[in-house]
Coordinates of C-alpha atoms and ligand atoms in Angstrom, one line a residue:
X475 CA -3.9 56.0 39.5
X476 CA -1.7 53.5 41.0
X477 CA 1.5 54.6 41.2
X478 CA -0.3 58.2 43.5
X479 CA -1.6 54.6 45.0
X480 CA -4.3 53.0 46.4
X481 CA -3.9 52.0 49.7
X482 CA -2.5 49.8 50.5
X483 CA -4.3 47.7 52.0
X484 CA -7.2 48.2 49.0
X485 CA -4.0 46.8 47.1
X486 CA -3.9 44.5 49.3
X487 CA -8.0 43.6 49.1
X488 CA -7.8 43.5 45.1
X489 CA -4.5 41.5 45.0
X490 CA -6.0 38.8 47.2
X491 CA -9.6 38.7 45.5
X492 CA -8.0 38.2 42.3
X493 CA -5.5 35.3 43.0
X494 CA -9.0 33.5 45.0
X495 CA -10.7 33.9 41.2
X496 CA -6.6 33.3 39.5
X497 CA -8.2 29.6 38.3
X498 CA -5.6 27.2 36.2
X499 CA -2.1 26.8 35.9
X500 CA -2.2 29.7 33.5
X501 CA -3.7 31.9 35.3
X502 CA -1.9 32.2 38.9
X503 CA 1.2 32.7 36.4
X504 CA -0.4 36.2 34.2
X505 CA -1.7 36.5 38.7
X506 CA 2.5 36.5 39.4
X507 CA 3.3 38.9 36.1
X508 CA 0.4 42.0 37.0
X509 CA 1.3 41.5 40.2
X510 CA 4.4 40.6 41.1
X511 CA 6.4 41.2 37.6
X512 CA 10.0 42.4 37.5
X513 CA 9.2 44.5 34.1
X514 CA 6.5 46.1 35.3
X515 CA 4.4 44.5 38.0
X516 CA 2.2 46.6 40.2
X517 CA 4.2 46.1 43.0
X518 CA 7.5 46.1 41.7
X519 CA 6.4 49.8 40.4
X520 CA 5.3 50.9 44.0
X521 CA 8.9 49.7 45.2
X522 CA 10.1 51.9 42.4
X523 CA 8.1 54.9 42.8
X524 CA 8.3 55.0 46.4
X525 CA 11.7 57.8 45.6
X526 CA 8.5 60.0 44.8
X527 CA 7.0 59.7 48.4
X528 CA 7.1 62.2 51.4
X529 CA 10.3 62.2 52.4
X530 CA 8.6 60.5 56.5
X531 CA 7.1 58.0 55.0
X532 CA 9.2 56.9 52.7
X533 CA 10.4 54.4 55.4
X534 CA 6.6 53.0 56.6
X535 CA 5.4 53.3 53.0
X536 CA 8.8 51.1 52.5
X537 CA 7.9 48.2 54.7
X538 CA 4.2 48.0 54.3
X539 CA 4.9 47.6 50.7
X540 CA 8.0 44.4 51.3
X541 CA 5.3 43.2 53.5
X542 CA 2.7 43.2 51.1
X543 CA 5.2 41.7 48.7
X544 CA 5.6 39.2 51.0
X545 CA 2.7 37.9 51.0
X546 CA 1.5 37.6 48.1
X547 CA 5.1 35.7 47.2
X548 CA 3.9 33.4 49.9
X549 CA 0.0 33.0 49.3
X550 CA 1.1 32.9 45.5
X551 CA 3.9 29.7 46.9
X552 CA 0.3 28.6 48.8
X553 CA -2.3 28.2 46.1
X554 CA 0.9 26.9 43.3
X555 CA 1.9 24.0 46.4
X556 CA -1.6 23.0 46.8
X557 CA -2.5 23.0 43.4
X558 CA 0.0 20.9 42.8
X559 CA -1.1 18.4 45.9
X560 CA -4.9 18.1 44.2
X561 CA -3.4 16.8 40.5
X562 CA -1.5 14.3 42.8
X563 CA -4.3 13.5 44.0
X564 CA -5.8 12.8 41.1
X565 CA -3.2 11.0 39.4
X566 CA -3.3 8.5 42.6
X567 CA -6.9 7.7 41.9
X568 CA -6.9 9.9 45.3
X569 CA -10.1 11.6 44.0
X570 CA -12.7 8.3 45.6
X571 CA -13.8 6.8 42.6
X572 CA -17.2 6.4 42.4
X573 CA -18.3 2.4 42.5
X574 CA -21.7 2.6 40.9
X575 CA -20.2 4.2 38.1
X576 CA -21.4 0.4 35.0
X577 CA -18.5 -0.9 34.3
X578 CA -17.2 -1.0 30.9
X579 CA -17.7 -3.2 29.0
X580 CA -13.7 -5.7 27.9
X581 CA -14.9 -7.8 24.9
X582 CA -13.2 -11.2 24.9
X583 CA -12.2 -12.2 21.2
X584 CA -12.2 -17.2 21.6
X585 CA -11.5 -20.0 20.0
X586 CA -13.6 -21.5 17.6
X587 CA -15.2 -23.7 19.0
X588 CA -14.0 -26.1 16.5
X589 CA -10.1 -24.9 16.9
X590 CA -10.7 -25.9 20.7
X591 CA -11.8 -29.5 20.0
X592 CA -8.4 -30.1 18.1
X593 CA -6.8 -28.4 20.4
X594 CA -8.1 -31.2 22.9
X595 CA -7.5 -34.4 20.7
X596 CA -4.1 -32.7 20.3
X597 CA -3.3 -31.9 23.6
X598 CA -4.5 -36.1 24.3
X599 CA -2.3 -38.1 21.5
X600 CA 0.2 -35.7 21.8
X601 CA 0.6 -37.5 25.2
X602 CA 0.2 -40.4 23.9
X603 CA 4.0 -39.5 22.3
X604 CA 2.4 -38.5 19.2
X605 CA 4.3 -35.5 17.6
X606 CA 1.5 -32.3 15.1
X607 CA 2.9 -33.4 11.4
X608 CA 1.4 -30.3 8.5
X609 CA 0.9 -30.7 5.3
X610 CA -0.5 -28.3 2.3
X611 CA -3.8 -26.8 2.3
X612 CA -2.8 -27.5 -2.1
X613 CA -2.0 -30.7 -2.6
X614 CA -1.1 -33.0 -5.5
X615 CA -3.2 -35.8 -7.0
X616 CA -0.8 -38.0 -6.8
X617 CA -0.5 -37.3 -3.1
X618 CA -3.8 -37.4 -2.3
X619 CA -4.9 -40.3 -4.5
X620 CA -2.5 -42.0 -6.1
X621 CA 0.0 -43.0 -3.0
X622 CA -3.2 -43.4 -0.8
X623 CA -3.4 -46.5 -3.0
X624 CA -7.1 -44.9 -5.0
X625 CA -5.5 -44.6 -8.4
X626 CA -7.1 -42.5 -11.3
X627 CA -11.0 -44.4 -12.8
X628 CA -10.3 -46.6 -9.4
X629 CA -14.9 -45.7 -8.1
X630 CA -13.5 -45.5 -4.8
X631 CA -12.7 -41.4 -5.7
X632 CA -15.6 -41.2 -5.7
X633 CA -15.9 -41.0 -1.8
X634 CA -13.9 -37.6 -2.2
X635 CA -16.5 -35.5 -4.7
X636 CA -12.4 -33.4 -4.6
X637 CA -12.4 -29.2 -5.8
X638 CA -9.6 -28.9 -8.2
X639 CA -7.4 -25.9 -8.9
X640 CA -7.7 -25.6 -12.9
X641 CA -4.2 -24.7 -13.4
X642 CA -2.9 -27.4 -16.3
X643 CA 0.1 -28.7 -15.9
X644 CA 1.3 -30.6 -19.2
X645 CA -2.7 -30.5 -20.7
X646 CA -3.9 -32.0 -16.5
X647 CA -5.8 -30.6 -13.8
X648 CA -3.3 -32.3 -10.7
X649 CA -4.3 -29.7 -8.4
X650 CA -6.8 -29.1 -5.7
X651 CA -7.5 -28.9 -2.1
X652 CA -6.9 -31.8 0.0
X653 CA -10.2 -34.0 0.2
X654 CA -8.4 -35.6 3.5
X655 CA -5.6 -35.1 6.2
X656 CA -3.8 -39.1 4.1
X657 CA -1.7 -37.5 1.2
X658 CA 0.1 -36.7 4.9
X659 CA 0.3 -39.9 6.1
X660 CA 2.9 -40.3 3.1
X661 CA 4.7 -36.9 3.3
X662 CA 5.2 -38.1 7.5
X663 CA 6.5 -41.2 6.1
X664 CA 9.4 -39.8 3.3
X665 CA 10.3 -36.8 5.5
X666 CA 12.0 -39.7 9.3
X667 CA 13.2 -42.8 9.4
X668 CA 11.0 -45.9 11.3
X669 CA 10.0 -45.8 14.5
X670 CA 7.1 -42.1 12.6
X671 CA 4.1 -41.7 15.1
X672 CA 2.9 -38.4 13.7
X673 CA -0.7 -37.1 14.7
X674 CA -2.0 -34.3 11.0
X675 CA -4.6 -30.8 12.3
X676 CA -5.9 -29.6 9.1
X677 CA -8.0 -28.3 7.0
X678 CA -9.8 -30.6 4.3
X679 CA -12.4 -29.7 1.5
X680 CA -15.1 -31.4 -0.9
X681 CA -17.2 -30.0 -3.5
X682 CA -19.9 -30.7 -1.2
X683 CA -24.3 -30.1 -1.8
X684 CA -24.1 -28.3 2.5
X685 CA -26.8 -30.1 4.7
X686 CA -26.7 -31.2 8.3
X687 CA -23.6 -33.0 8.2
X688 CA -21.7 -32.3 5.9
X689 CA -19.5 -29.3 5.3
X690 CA -17.6 -28.8 1.5
X691 CA -14.7 -27.3 4.0
X692 CA -14.2 -29.2 8.0
X693 CA -10.8 -30.2 10.1
X694 CA -9.2 -33.8 10.5
X695 CA -7.5 -34.6 12.3
X696 CA -5.2 -37.4 10.5
X697 CA -2.8 -40.0 12.9
X698 CA -0.7 -43.0 11.7
X699 CA 2.1 -44.6 13.7
X700 CA 4.7 -46.5 11.8
X701 CA 7.7 -49.5 13.4
X702 CA 8.1 -52.6 13.9
X703 CA 5.8 -55.0 15.2
X704 CA 2.4 -52.3 15.4
X705 CA -0.3 -54.8 15.7
X706 CA -4.9 -53.8 16.0
X707 CA -3.7 -53.8 19.5
X708 CA -2.4 -51.4 19.8
X709 CA -4.6 -48.9 17.7
X710 CA -7.3 -50.7 19.2
X711 CA -6.1 -49.6 22.2
X712 CA -5.1 -45.8 21.2
X713 CA -8.3 -44.9 19.6
X714 CA -9.5 -47.1 23.3
X715 CA -7.4 -44.0 25.6
X716 CA -8.1 -40.9 23.4
X717 CA -12.1 -42.2 23.3
X718 CA -12.1 -41.8 27.2
X719 CA -10.1 -38.9 27.4
X720 CA -12.8 -36.9 25.0
X721 CA -16.0 -38.9 26.1
X722 CA -15.3 -40.7 29.7
X723 CA -13.3 -42.5 31.5
X724 CA -17.1 -45.1 31.4
X725 CA -16.5 -45.5 27.8
X726 CA -16.9 -48.7 25.7
X727 CA -16.0 -48.8 21.6
X728 CA -17.2 -51.2 18.9
X729 CA -15.7 -51.5 15.6
X730 CA -16.7 -52.6 12.3
X731 CA -15.4 -53.8 9.6
X732 CA -15.7 -51.3 6.9
X733 CA -13.5 -50.1 3.6
X734 CA -10.8 -46.9 3.5
X735 CA -8.6 -48.4 0.1
X736 CA -5.0 -47.0 2.2
X737 CA -5.8 -49.2 5.3
X738 CA -6.1 -53.5 5.7
X739 CA -8.0 -54.0 6.9
X740 CA -9.6 -50.4 7.1
X741 CA -12.6 -50.5 10.8
X742 CA -14.9 -47.4 11.7
X743 CA -15.1 -46.8 15.8
X744 CA -17.9 -45.8 17.0
X745 CA -18.3 -45.0 21.2
X746 CA -21.9 -46.1 23.0
X747 CA -24.2 -43.2 23.6
X748 CA -23.2 -40.9 26.5
X749 CA -26.5 -39.1 25.7
X750 CA -29.6 -42.1 26.0
X751 CA -26.6 -44.6 27.2
X752 CA -28.2 -47.7 24.7
X753 CA -32.1 -46.6 27.0
X754 CA -33.9 -48.0 23.9
X755 CA -35.6 -43.6 23.8
X756 CA -35.3 -42.5 19.8
X757 CA -31.9 -40.7 20.8
X758 CA -31.3 -37.5 17.9
X759 CA -27.5 -38.7 19.0
X760 CA -27.3 -42.3 18.1
X761 CA -30.4 -42.3 15.7
X762 CA -31.2 -45.7 18.9
X763 CA -28.3 -47.5 17.8
X764 CA -26.8 -47.0 21.2
X765 CA -23.9 -46.5 19.3
X766 CA -21.3 -43.4 17.4
X767 CA -19.2 -44.1 15.0
X768 CA -16.3 -41.2 15.2
X769 CA -13.5 -42.0 13.1
X770 CA -12.4 -44.7 10.3
X771 CA -9.2 -45.9 11.4
X772 CA -6.8 -48.9 10.2
X773 CA -3.8 -51.3 9.9
X774 CA -1.9 -49.5 6.3
X775 CA -1.3 -51.3 4.1
X776 CA 2.1 -52.1 3.3
X777 CA 2.0 -50.7 -0.6
X778 CA 2.0 -47.0 1.5
X779 CA 4.5 -48.7 3.0
X780 CA 6.1 -49.4 0.8
X781 CA 5.3 -45.9 -1.6
X782 CA 7.5 -43.3 1.6
X783 CA 9.8 -46.0 1.0
X784 CA 9.6 -48.5 3.6
X785 CA 10.1 -51.8 3.6
X786 CA 7.2 -53.2 5.1
X787 CA 7.9 -57.0 5.6
X788 CA 10.2 -55.1 8.8
X789 CA 7.5 -52.0 9.7
X790 CA 3.8 -52.6 10.1
X791 CA 1.7 -49.2 11.5
X792 CA -2.3 -48.2 12.0
X793 CA -4.0 -45.1 10.9
X794 CA -7.3 -43.2 12.0
X795 CA -8.6 -39.9 10.6
X796 CA -11.3 -37.8 12.8
X797 CA -13.8 -35.4 11.7
X798 CA -13.2 -32.7 14.3
X799 CA -16.5 -30.6 13.4
X800 CA -18.8 -33.9 14.0
X801 CA -16.2 -34.6 17.5
X802 CA -17.6 -31.3 18.1
X803 CA -20.9 -31.8 17.0
X804 CA -21.5 -34.9 19.8
X805 CA -19.6 -33.0 22.3
X806 CA -22.1 -30.1 22.6
X807 CA -25.3 -31.7 21.2
X808 CA -24.6 -29.8 17.6
X809 CA -27.6 -30.7 15.3
X810 CA -26.3 -28.9 12.4
X811 CA -22.5 -28.6 10.7
X812 CA -23.2 -25.5 9.5
X813 CA -23.9 -23.7 11.9
X814 CA -20.2 -23.8 12.3
X815 CA -18.5 -21.1 9.5
X816 CA -21.4 -18.4 9.3
X817 CA -19.7 -16.7 12.0
X818 CA -22.8 -16.5 14.3
X819 CA -22.0 -14.7 17.3
X820 CA -25.4 -15.9 19.7
X821 CA -24.1 -19.2 18.1
X822 CA -20.0 -18.7 18.9
X823 CA -20.3 -16.9 21.8
X824 CA -21.6 -20.5 23.7
X825 CA -18.4 -21.6 23.6
Ligands
DAH1614 N1 -9.5 -40.4 5.6 C1 -10.3 -40.6 5.6 C2 -11.7 -39.3 5.0 O1 -11.1 -38.6 4.9 C3 -10.3 -41.0 6.8 C4 -9.3 -42.0 7.3 C5 -9.7 -43.5 8.3 C6 -8.8 -41.6 7.7 C7 -9.7 -44.2 8.0 C8 -7.5 -43.0 8.4 C9 -8.2 -44.2 8.1 O2 -5.6 -42.6 8.6 O3 -7.3 -45.0 8.6 O4 -12.5 -39.9 5.0

């Protein structure tokens, strides 16, 4: 019917209606092929058939068809342009976002409370000039015990219930999971000349029946300073500064005598209870004593200085060991050490 010809007006109406309905890039491309396609577009065919029209109508009909063709091309171009503008607007977010929609939660991880506390302790000592040193978690008994004056069969070995590695070397168990970070006093001294000023953070392991204050895995921070003329007052000053930085500027500290095989004299350091301020109440943290034990320390035993190859007549030193879980418990009033390693997010998200 087309070749003979719908009227121009009818053709125009049909084409424009179809264009209005052509939704999307593909539909518009189809429309263009159908109406304006070079081979067999409907308008193309009509123009090609002009020769069949009566001679006297040919010129007017040709003009009208060409005008229609131009119109359809313009309309098509406008639609394309419109679609492009809208696509760009959508990309650049100009289509206004709905600010009333609920936001998408963005789950953020965080550092474990023990890691946070360890980092804070390390930062305090780093400011005082201590370098961080690390040693192995699987350790030789020779380092963990013998080198720090805990010989086999010495009752002091019972202070550390040990998790041994089953591998036998020359018929003996000689490797263990380190029970403390103290063997790194030796390792650090072996690797450098005095003066030595290091801290050694790390995990330690003990064969424990766990309870509110004992876990089989724990984190320690060992400290060691060796030089000519290092004295007990240097130890006290250093630990004083540490306690005040971590627990508050108005802290008081006290040293009690204690025994550790690797130091002489050995002490335990306590800080005044910042929870009850020794007000005589039945404080759960200090048990009413007004003092909280926070670490072990002392003057490095001369034999240990010698074990590391230094001259104990020239060099003296102090050492200390901080239990990081204990510090974290004090800091946040956590009453059971087992919370730390149960991976309960309800606990961990509080820090
Ligand atoms: N290594 C000891 C422990 O695990 C802690 C300790 C006490 C370390 C006194 C020291 C120290 O360096 O001087 O219980």
